[in-house]
Short mmCIF file of C-alpha atoms and ligand atoms in Angstrom, two decimals:
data_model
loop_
_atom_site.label_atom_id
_atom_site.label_comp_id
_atom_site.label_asym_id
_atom_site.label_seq_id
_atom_site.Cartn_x
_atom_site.Cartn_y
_atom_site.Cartn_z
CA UNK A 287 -1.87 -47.54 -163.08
CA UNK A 288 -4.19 -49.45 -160.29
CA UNK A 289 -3.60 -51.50 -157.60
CA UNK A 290 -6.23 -53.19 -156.70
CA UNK A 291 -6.83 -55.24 -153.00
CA UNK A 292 -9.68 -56.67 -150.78
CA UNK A 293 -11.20 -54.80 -148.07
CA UNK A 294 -9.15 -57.35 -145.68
CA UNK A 295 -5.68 -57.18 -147.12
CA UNK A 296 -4.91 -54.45 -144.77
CA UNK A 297 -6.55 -55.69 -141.43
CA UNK A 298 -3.71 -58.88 -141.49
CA UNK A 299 -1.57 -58.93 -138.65
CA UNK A 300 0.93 -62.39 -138.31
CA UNK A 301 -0.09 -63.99 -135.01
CA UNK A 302 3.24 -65.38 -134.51
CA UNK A 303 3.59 -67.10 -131.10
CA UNK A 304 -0.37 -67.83 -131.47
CA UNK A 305 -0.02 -69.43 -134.96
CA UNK A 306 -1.66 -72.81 -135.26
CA UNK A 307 0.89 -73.85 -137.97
CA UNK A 308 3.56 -71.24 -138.91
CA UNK A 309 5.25 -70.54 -142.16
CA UNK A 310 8.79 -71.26 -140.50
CA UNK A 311 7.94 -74.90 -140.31
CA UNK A 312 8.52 -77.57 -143.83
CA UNK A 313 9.34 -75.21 -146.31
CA UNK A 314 12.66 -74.34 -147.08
CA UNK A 315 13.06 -70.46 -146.50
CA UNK A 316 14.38 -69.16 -149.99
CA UNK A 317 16.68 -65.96 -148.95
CA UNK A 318 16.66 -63.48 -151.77
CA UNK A 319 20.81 -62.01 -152.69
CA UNK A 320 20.83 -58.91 -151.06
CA UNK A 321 19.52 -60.13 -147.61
CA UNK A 322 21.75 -63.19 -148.06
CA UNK A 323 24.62 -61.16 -148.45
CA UNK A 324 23.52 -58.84 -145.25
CA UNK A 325 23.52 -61.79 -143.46
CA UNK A 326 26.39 -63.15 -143.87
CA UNK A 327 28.38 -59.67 -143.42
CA UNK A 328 26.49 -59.73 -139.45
CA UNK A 329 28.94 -59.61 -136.62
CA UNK A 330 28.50 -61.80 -133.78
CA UNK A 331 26.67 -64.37 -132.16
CA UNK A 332 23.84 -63.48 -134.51
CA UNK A 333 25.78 -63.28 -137.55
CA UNK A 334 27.94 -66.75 -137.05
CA UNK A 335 24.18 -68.34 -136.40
CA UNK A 336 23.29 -67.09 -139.85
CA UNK A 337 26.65 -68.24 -141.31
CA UNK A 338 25.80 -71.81 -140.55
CA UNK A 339 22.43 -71.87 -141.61
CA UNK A 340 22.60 -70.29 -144.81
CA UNK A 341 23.13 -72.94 -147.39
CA UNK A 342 23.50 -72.09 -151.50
CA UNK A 343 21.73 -74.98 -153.37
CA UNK A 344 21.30 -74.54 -157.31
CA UNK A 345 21.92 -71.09 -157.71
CA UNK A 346 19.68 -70.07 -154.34
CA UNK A 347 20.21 -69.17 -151.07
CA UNK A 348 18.00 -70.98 -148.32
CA UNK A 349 17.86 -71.29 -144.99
CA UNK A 350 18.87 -75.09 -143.96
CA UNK A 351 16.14 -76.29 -141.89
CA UNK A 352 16.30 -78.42 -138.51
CA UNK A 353 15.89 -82.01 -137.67
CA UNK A 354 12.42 -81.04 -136.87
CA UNK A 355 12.09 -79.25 -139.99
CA UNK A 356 11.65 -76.11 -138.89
CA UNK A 357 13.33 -72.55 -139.89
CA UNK A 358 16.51 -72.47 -138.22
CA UNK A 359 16.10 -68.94 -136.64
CA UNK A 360 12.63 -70.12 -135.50
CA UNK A 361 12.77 -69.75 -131.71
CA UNK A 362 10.71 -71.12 -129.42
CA UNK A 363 8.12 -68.60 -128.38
CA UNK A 364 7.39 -68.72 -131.61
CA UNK A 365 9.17 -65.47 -133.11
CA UNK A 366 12.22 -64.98 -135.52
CA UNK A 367 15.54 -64.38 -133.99
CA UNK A 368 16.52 -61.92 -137.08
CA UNK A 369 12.90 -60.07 -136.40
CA UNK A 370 13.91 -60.16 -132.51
CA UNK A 371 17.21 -58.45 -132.96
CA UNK A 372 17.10 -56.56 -135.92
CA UNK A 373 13.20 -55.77 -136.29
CA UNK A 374 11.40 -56.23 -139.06
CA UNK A 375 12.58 -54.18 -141.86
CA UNK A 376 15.55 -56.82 -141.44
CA UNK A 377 13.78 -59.68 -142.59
CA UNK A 378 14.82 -60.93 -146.21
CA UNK A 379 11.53 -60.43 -148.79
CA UNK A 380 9.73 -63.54 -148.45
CA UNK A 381 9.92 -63.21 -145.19
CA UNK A 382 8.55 -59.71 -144.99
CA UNK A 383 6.06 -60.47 -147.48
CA UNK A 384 4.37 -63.87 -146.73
CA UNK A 385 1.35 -64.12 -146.50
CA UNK A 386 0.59 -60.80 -149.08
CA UNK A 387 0.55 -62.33 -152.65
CA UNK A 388 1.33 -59.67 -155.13
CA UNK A 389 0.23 -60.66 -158.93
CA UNK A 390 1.94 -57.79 -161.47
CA UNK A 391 0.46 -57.30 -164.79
CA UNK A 392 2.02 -54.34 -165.84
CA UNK A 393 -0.18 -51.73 -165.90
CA UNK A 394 -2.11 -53.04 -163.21
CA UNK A 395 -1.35 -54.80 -159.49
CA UNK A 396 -3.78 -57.29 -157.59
CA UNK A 397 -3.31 -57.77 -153.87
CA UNK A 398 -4.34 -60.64 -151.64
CA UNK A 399 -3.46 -63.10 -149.10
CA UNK A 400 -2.13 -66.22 -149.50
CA UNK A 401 -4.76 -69.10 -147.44
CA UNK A 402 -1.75 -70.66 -146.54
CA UNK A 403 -1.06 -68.84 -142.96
CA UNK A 404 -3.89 -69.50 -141.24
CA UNK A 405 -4.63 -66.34 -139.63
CA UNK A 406 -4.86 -64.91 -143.20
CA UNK A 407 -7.25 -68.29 -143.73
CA UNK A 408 -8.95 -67.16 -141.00
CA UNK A 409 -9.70 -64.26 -142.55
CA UNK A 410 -10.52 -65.21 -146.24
CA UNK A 411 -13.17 -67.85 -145.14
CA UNK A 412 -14.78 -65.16 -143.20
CA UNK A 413 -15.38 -63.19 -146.06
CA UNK A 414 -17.51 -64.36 -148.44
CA UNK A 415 -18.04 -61.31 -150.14
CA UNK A 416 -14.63 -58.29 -149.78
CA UNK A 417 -15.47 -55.36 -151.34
CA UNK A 418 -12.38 -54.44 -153.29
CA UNK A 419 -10.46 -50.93 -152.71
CA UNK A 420 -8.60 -49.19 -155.51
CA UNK A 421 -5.25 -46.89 -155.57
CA UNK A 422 -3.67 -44.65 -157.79
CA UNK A 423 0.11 -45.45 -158.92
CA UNK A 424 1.59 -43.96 -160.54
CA UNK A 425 4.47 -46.24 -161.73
CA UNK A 426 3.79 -49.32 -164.24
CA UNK A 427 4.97 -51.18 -166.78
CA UNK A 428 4.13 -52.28 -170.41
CA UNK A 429 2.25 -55.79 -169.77
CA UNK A 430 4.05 -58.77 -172.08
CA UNK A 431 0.48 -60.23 -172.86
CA UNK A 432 -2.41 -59.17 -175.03
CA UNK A 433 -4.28 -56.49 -174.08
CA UNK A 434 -7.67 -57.78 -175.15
CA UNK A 435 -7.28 -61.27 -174.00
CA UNK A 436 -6.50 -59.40 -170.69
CA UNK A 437 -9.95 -57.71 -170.65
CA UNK A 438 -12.06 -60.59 -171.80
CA UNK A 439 -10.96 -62.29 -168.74
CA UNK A 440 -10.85 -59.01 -166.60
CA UNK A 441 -14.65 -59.13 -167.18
CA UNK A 442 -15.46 -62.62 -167.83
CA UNK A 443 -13.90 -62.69 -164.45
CA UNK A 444 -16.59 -60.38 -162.72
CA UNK A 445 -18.87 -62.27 -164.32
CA UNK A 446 -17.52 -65.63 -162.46
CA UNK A 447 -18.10 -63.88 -159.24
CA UNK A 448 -22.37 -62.57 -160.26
CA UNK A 449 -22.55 -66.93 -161.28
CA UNK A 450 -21.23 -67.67 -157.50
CA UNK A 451 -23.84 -64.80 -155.69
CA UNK A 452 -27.09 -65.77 -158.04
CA UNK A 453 -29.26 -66.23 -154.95
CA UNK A 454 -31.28 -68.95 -156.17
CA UNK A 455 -28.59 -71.55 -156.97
CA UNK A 456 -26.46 -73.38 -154.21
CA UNK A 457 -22.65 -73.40 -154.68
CA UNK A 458 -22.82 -76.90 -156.27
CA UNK A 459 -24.76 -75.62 -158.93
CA UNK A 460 -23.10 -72.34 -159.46
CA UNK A 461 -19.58 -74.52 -159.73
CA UNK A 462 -20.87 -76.52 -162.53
CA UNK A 463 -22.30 -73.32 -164.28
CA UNK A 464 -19.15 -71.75 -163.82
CA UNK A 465 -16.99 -74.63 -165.59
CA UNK A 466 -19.68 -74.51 -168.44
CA UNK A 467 -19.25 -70.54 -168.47
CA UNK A 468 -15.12 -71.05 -168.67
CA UNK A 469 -16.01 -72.81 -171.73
CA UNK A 470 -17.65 -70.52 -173.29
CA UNK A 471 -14.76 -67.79 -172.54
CA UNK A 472 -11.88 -70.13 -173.76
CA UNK A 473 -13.74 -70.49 -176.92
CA UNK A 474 -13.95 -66.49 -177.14
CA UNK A 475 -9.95 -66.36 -176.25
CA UNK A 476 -9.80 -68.92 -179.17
CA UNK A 477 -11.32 -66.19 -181.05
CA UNK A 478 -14.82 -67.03 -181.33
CA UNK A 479 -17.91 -65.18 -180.85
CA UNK A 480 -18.80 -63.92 -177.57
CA UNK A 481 -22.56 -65.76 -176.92
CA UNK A 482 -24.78 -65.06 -174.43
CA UNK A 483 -24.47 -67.12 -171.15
CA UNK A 484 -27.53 -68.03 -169.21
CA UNK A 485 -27.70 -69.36 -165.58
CA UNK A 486 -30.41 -71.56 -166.29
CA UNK A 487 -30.13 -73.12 -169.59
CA UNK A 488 -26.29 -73.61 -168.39
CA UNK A 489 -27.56 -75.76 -165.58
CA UNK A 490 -29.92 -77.78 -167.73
CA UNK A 491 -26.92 -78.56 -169.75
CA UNK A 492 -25.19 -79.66 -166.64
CA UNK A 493 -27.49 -81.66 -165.32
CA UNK A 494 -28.19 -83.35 -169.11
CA UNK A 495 -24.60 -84.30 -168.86
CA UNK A 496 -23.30 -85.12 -165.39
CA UNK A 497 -22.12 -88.53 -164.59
CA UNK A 498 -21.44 -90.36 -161.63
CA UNK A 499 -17.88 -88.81 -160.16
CA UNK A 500 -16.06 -90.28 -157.17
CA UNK A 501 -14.01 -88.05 -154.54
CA UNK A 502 -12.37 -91.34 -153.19
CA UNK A 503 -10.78 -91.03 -157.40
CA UNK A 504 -9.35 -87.37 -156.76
CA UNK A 505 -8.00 -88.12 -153.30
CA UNK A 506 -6.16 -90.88 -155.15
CA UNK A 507 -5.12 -87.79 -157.75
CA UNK A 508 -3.52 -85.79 -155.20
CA UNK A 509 -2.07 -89.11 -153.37
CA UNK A 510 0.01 -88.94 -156.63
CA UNK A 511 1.31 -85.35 -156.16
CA UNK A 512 4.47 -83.70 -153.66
CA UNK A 513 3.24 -84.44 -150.04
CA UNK A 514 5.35 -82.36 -147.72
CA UNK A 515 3.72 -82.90 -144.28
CA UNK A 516 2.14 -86.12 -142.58
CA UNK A 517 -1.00 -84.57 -141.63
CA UNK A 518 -2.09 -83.79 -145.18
CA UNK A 519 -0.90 -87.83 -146.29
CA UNK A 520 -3.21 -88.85 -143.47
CA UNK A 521 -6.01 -86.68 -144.38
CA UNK A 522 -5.95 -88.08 -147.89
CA UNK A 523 -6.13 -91.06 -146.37
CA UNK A 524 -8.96 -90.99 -144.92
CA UNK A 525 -12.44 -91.47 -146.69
CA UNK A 526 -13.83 -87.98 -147.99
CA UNK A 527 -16.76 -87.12 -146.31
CA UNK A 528 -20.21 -85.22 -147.65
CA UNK A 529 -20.93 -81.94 -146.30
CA UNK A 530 -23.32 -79.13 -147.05
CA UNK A 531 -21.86 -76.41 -149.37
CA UNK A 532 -21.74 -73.18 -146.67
CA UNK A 533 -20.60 -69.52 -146.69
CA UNK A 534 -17.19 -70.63 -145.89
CA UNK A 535 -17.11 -72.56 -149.80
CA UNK A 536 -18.13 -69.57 -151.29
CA UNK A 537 -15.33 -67.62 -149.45
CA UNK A 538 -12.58 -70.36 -151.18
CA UNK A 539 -14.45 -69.82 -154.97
CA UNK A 540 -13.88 -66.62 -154.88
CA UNK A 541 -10.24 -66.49 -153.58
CA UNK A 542 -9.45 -68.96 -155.97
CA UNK A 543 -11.21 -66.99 -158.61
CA UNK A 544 -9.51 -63.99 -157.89
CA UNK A 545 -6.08 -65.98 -157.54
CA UNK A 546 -6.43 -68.14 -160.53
CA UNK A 547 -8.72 -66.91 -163.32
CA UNK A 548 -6.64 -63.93 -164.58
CA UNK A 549 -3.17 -66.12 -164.82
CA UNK A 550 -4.98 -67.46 -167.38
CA UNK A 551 -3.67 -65.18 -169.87
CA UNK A 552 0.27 -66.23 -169.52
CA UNK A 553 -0.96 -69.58 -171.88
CA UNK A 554 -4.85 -69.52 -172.72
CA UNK A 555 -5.83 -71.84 -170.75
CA UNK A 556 -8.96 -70.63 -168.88
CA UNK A 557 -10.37 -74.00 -168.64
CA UNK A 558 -7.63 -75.91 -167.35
CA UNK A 559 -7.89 -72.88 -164.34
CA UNK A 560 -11.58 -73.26 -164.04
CA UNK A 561 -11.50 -77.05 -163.22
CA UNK A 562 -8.42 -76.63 -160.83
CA UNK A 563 -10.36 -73.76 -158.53
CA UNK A 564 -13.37 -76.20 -158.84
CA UNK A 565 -11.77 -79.59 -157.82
CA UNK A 566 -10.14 -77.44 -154.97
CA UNK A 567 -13.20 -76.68 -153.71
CA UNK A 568 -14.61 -79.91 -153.84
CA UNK A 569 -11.46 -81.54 -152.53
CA UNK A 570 -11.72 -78.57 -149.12
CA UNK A 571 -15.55 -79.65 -148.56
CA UNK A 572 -14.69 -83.52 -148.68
CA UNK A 573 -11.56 -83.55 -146.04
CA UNK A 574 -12.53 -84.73 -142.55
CA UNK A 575 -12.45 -82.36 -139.75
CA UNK A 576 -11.64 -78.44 -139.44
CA UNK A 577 -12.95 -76.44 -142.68
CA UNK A 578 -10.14 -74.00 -141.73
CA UNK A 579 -7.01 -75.92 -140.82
CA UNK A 580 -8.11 -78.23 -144.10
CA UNK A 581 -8.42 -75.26 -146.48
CA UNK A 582 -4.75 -73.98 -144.87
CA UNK A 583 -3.35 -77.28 -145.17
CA UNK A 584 -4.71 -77.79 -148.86
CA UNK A 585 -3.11 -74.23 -149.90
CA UNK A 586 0.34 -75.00 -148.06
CA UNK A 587 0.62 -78.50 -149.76
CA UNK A 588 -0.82 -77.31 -153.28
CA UNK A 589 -0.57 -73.59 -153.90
CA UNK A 590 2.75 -73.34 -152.61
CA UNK A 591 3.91 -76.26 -154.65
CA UNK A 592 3.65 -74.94 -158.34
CA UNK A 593 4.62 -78.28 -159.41
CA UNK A 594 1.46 -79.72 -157.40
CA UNK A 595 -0.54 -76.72 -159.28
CA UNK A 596 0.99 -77.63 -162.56
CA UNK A 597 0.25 -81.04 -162.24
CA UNK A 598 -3.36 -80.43 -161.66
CA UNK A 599 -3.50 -77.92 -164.26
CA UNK A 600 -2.52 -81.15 -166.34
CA UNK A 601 -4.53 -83.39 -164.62
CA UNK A 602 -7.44 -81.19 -165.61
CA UNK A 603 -7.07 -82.18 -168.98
CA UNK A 604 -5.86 -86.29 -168.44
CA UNK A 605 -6.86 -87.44 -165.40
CA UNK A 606 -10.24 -89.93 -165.58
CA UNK A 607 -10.79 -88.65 -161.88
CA UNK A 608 -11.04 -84.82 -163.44
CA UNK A 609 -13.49 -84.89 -166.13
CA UNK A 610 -16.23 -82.63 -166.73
CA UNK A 611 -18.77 -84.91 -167.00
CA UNK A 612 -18.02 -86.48 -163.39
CA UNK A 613 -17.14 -82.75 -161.72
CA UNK A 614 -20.67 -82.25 -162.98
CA UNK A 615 -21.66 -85.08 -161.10
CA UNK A 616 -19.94 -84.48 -158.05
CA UNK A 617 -20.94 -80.55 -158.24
CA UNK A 618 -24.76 -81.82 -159.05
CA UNK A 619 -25.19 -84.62 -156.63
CA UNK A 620 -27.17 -83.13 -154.10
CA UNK A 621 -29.20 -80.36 -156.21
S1 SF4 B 2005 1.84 -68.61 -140.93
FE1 SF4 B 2005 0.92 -66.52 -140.86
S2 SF4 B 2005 0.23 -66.20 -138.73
FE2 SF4 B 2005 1.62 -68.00 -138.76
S3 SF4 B 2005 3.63 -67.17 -138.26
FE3 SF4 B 2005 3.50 -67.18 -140.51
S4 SF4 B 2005 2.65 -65.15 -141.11
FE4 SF4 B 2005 2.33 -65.41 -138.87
#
C-alpha cells in the first residue's frame, strides 16, 4: 500500500498565537469518545473546566462554545489550555489532526491540507505546482469501490492537472477545457468508450457554446447556503469583482482537484465534482479584497460544511446560475 502527500504536507507548523483566524473560533469542536471520556476522568481545576464544557448533543460529544463563539479552552494568547497543560499528544483527534486531511481508499492513502487554516492556505496558494512524495505501508485495506472506476479517475485525474499546466492556455481557458474533459470521463465511467481528448478542439467547443454567465447569480447561490460567520455574509454581499487569473488560481485548481476529483468514485458523479472545483474557483477570483483570507474564508464556510458541498454538488446539476453553458461564459470572458 501507498500513501501518497505533497511536498508541503510536512513543512506545516500551526501558528497559533499568530493565526489570523483560528480553528477554535465558530465551529463547534466535535470530541471523539475516548478523549471525551479522558476528559471527563481529569482531576482538578483543569478537569472541572472540561466537565462544564463538554456537552453530548445527538449522539456526539462537543465542546460548548462561548458567547463569543469561540472554543471554550481557547485562551487568550491564543493557545489551548488542554495543549498548555497536558501537551499535545493530549489533544482529542480533530484537534491533533486539523488542518491534515486524510482521504482512505483502502489500498491507498492521500495526504493534504485542509485551506481552511490559513497558515496551511498560506502555503497551498504558494504552490502552484507540489511535487508529490510517496511511502511504503505496509497496512491496507480492501477498497469498497470498483477497482477500475478507481483507475480511470486515478489517471483521468493526472490528466486534469497536464489541462491546468498547458502553457499556452490561461486558467480561464484550461477551466472550461477541463469541465468539457470531465465529460468525457463520466461518459467512460458510464461505460463508454474512452475518446481522445484534445486541448484545442475542446476549446473551440467551448467557445462555440458559452453564454453570457453572471457571478452576481452564484453569489446569490451561495447567499442560499449555511453562513456561519459575518464576514463571509458581507463578502457575498458585496459586488464580485474581475480580476486576472494568477499563479495563486492555479494553486486552488489543483487543491481542489486533488481534494475533489477522486471522491468521485463513492457515486459516479465526476461532473457534478468538476463544476463544484470550477465555480469555487471562480467564486475565490470574484470576492473583494485578500486572495488569501478569501480562499480561507471560502474553504471554512464551504468545505467544512458538507451540507454547503452537497448542496453545490446539487446545484451543479439545478441551479440556472451553474450551467455549463454560462461557466463557459464566465471561464471564456476574457480569452
Ligand atoms: S487555524 Fe491553523 S494556524 Fe490557526 S490555530 Fe488552527 S491550526 Fe493553527
Amino acid at each position: 500500500m501507498h500513501i501518497f502527500y505533497p511536498d508541503y504536507y510536512k513543512d506545516f507548523r500551526c501558528i497559533a498565537s499568530d493565526c489570523p483566524d483560528s480553528c477554535c473560533k465558530e465551529w463547534d469542536v466535535q470530541v471523539d469518545p475516548e478523549s471525551a471520556r479522558r476528559y471527563r476522568a481529569l482531576p482538578g481545576v483543569l478537569g472541572d473546566h472540561l466537565r462544564r464544557v463538554l456537552e453530548d448533543v445527538d449522539g456526539e460529544t462537543i465542546m460548548r462554545q462561548t458567547p463569543d463563539r469561540r472554543c471554550p479552552m481557547w485562551r487568550q494568547d491564543g493557545l489551548c489550555e488542554i495543549q498548555a497543560n497536558l501537551g499535545e499528544s493530549a489533544l482529542c483527534h480533530v484537534c491533533s489532526q486539523f488542518p491534515r486531511l486524510r482521504h482512505d481508499y483502502g489500498n491507498f492513502v492521500e495526504l493534504g491540507l485542509e485551506l481552511s487554516c490559513p497558515e496551511a492556505a498560506r502555503i497551498i496558494l504558494a504552490s502552484p505546482f507540489p511535487a508529490t512524495f510517496c511511502e511504503n505501508l505496509t497496512v491496507g485495506t480492501v477498497p469498497d469501490y470498483d477497482a477500475a472506476d478507481m483507475e480511470i479517475l486515478r489517471e483521468s485525474r493526472t490528466a486534469a492537472h497536464s489541462i491546468l499546466s498547458t502553457p499556452s492556455y490561461c486558467l480561464g481557458e484550461a477551466l472550461a477545457a477541463l469541465l468539457l474533459y470531465s465529460y468525457r470521463i463520466q461518459a467512460v465511467l458510464d461505460g463508454e468508450e474512452c475518446l481522445p481528448f484534445h486541448m484545442d478542439s475542446a476549446l473551440a467547443e467551448a467557445h462555440a457554446l458559452a453564454q453570457t454567465g453572471s457571478m452576481a447569480d452564484i453569489f446569490a447561490l451561495y447567499k442560499t447556503l449555511e453562513i456561519l460567520t459575518p464576514a463571509w455574509r458581507q463578502l457575498l454581499d458585496a459586488t464580485p469583482v474581475t480580476q486576472p487569473w494568477e499563479s495563486h488560481h492555479i494553486a486552488l485548481a489543483r487543491y481542489f482537484i486533488d481534494r475533489y476529483w477522486l471522491q468521485a468514485v463513492s457515486d459516479l458523479d465526476l461532473v457534478g465534482r468538476a463544476k463544484f472545483i470550477i465555480t469555487s474557483c471562480l467564486m475565490i477570483r470574484a470576492l473583494p479584497g485578500d486572495p488569501l483570507r478569501n480562499a480561507q474564508l471560502y474553504s471554512k464556510e464551504i468545505e467544512n460544511d458538507a451540507d454547503n458541498v452537497y448542496a453545490l454538488l446539487d446545484a451543479a446539476y439545478t441551479s440556472p446560475a451553474l450551467t455549463d453553458v454560462k461557466l463557459l461564459g464566465l471561464l471564456l470572458a476574457e480569452s
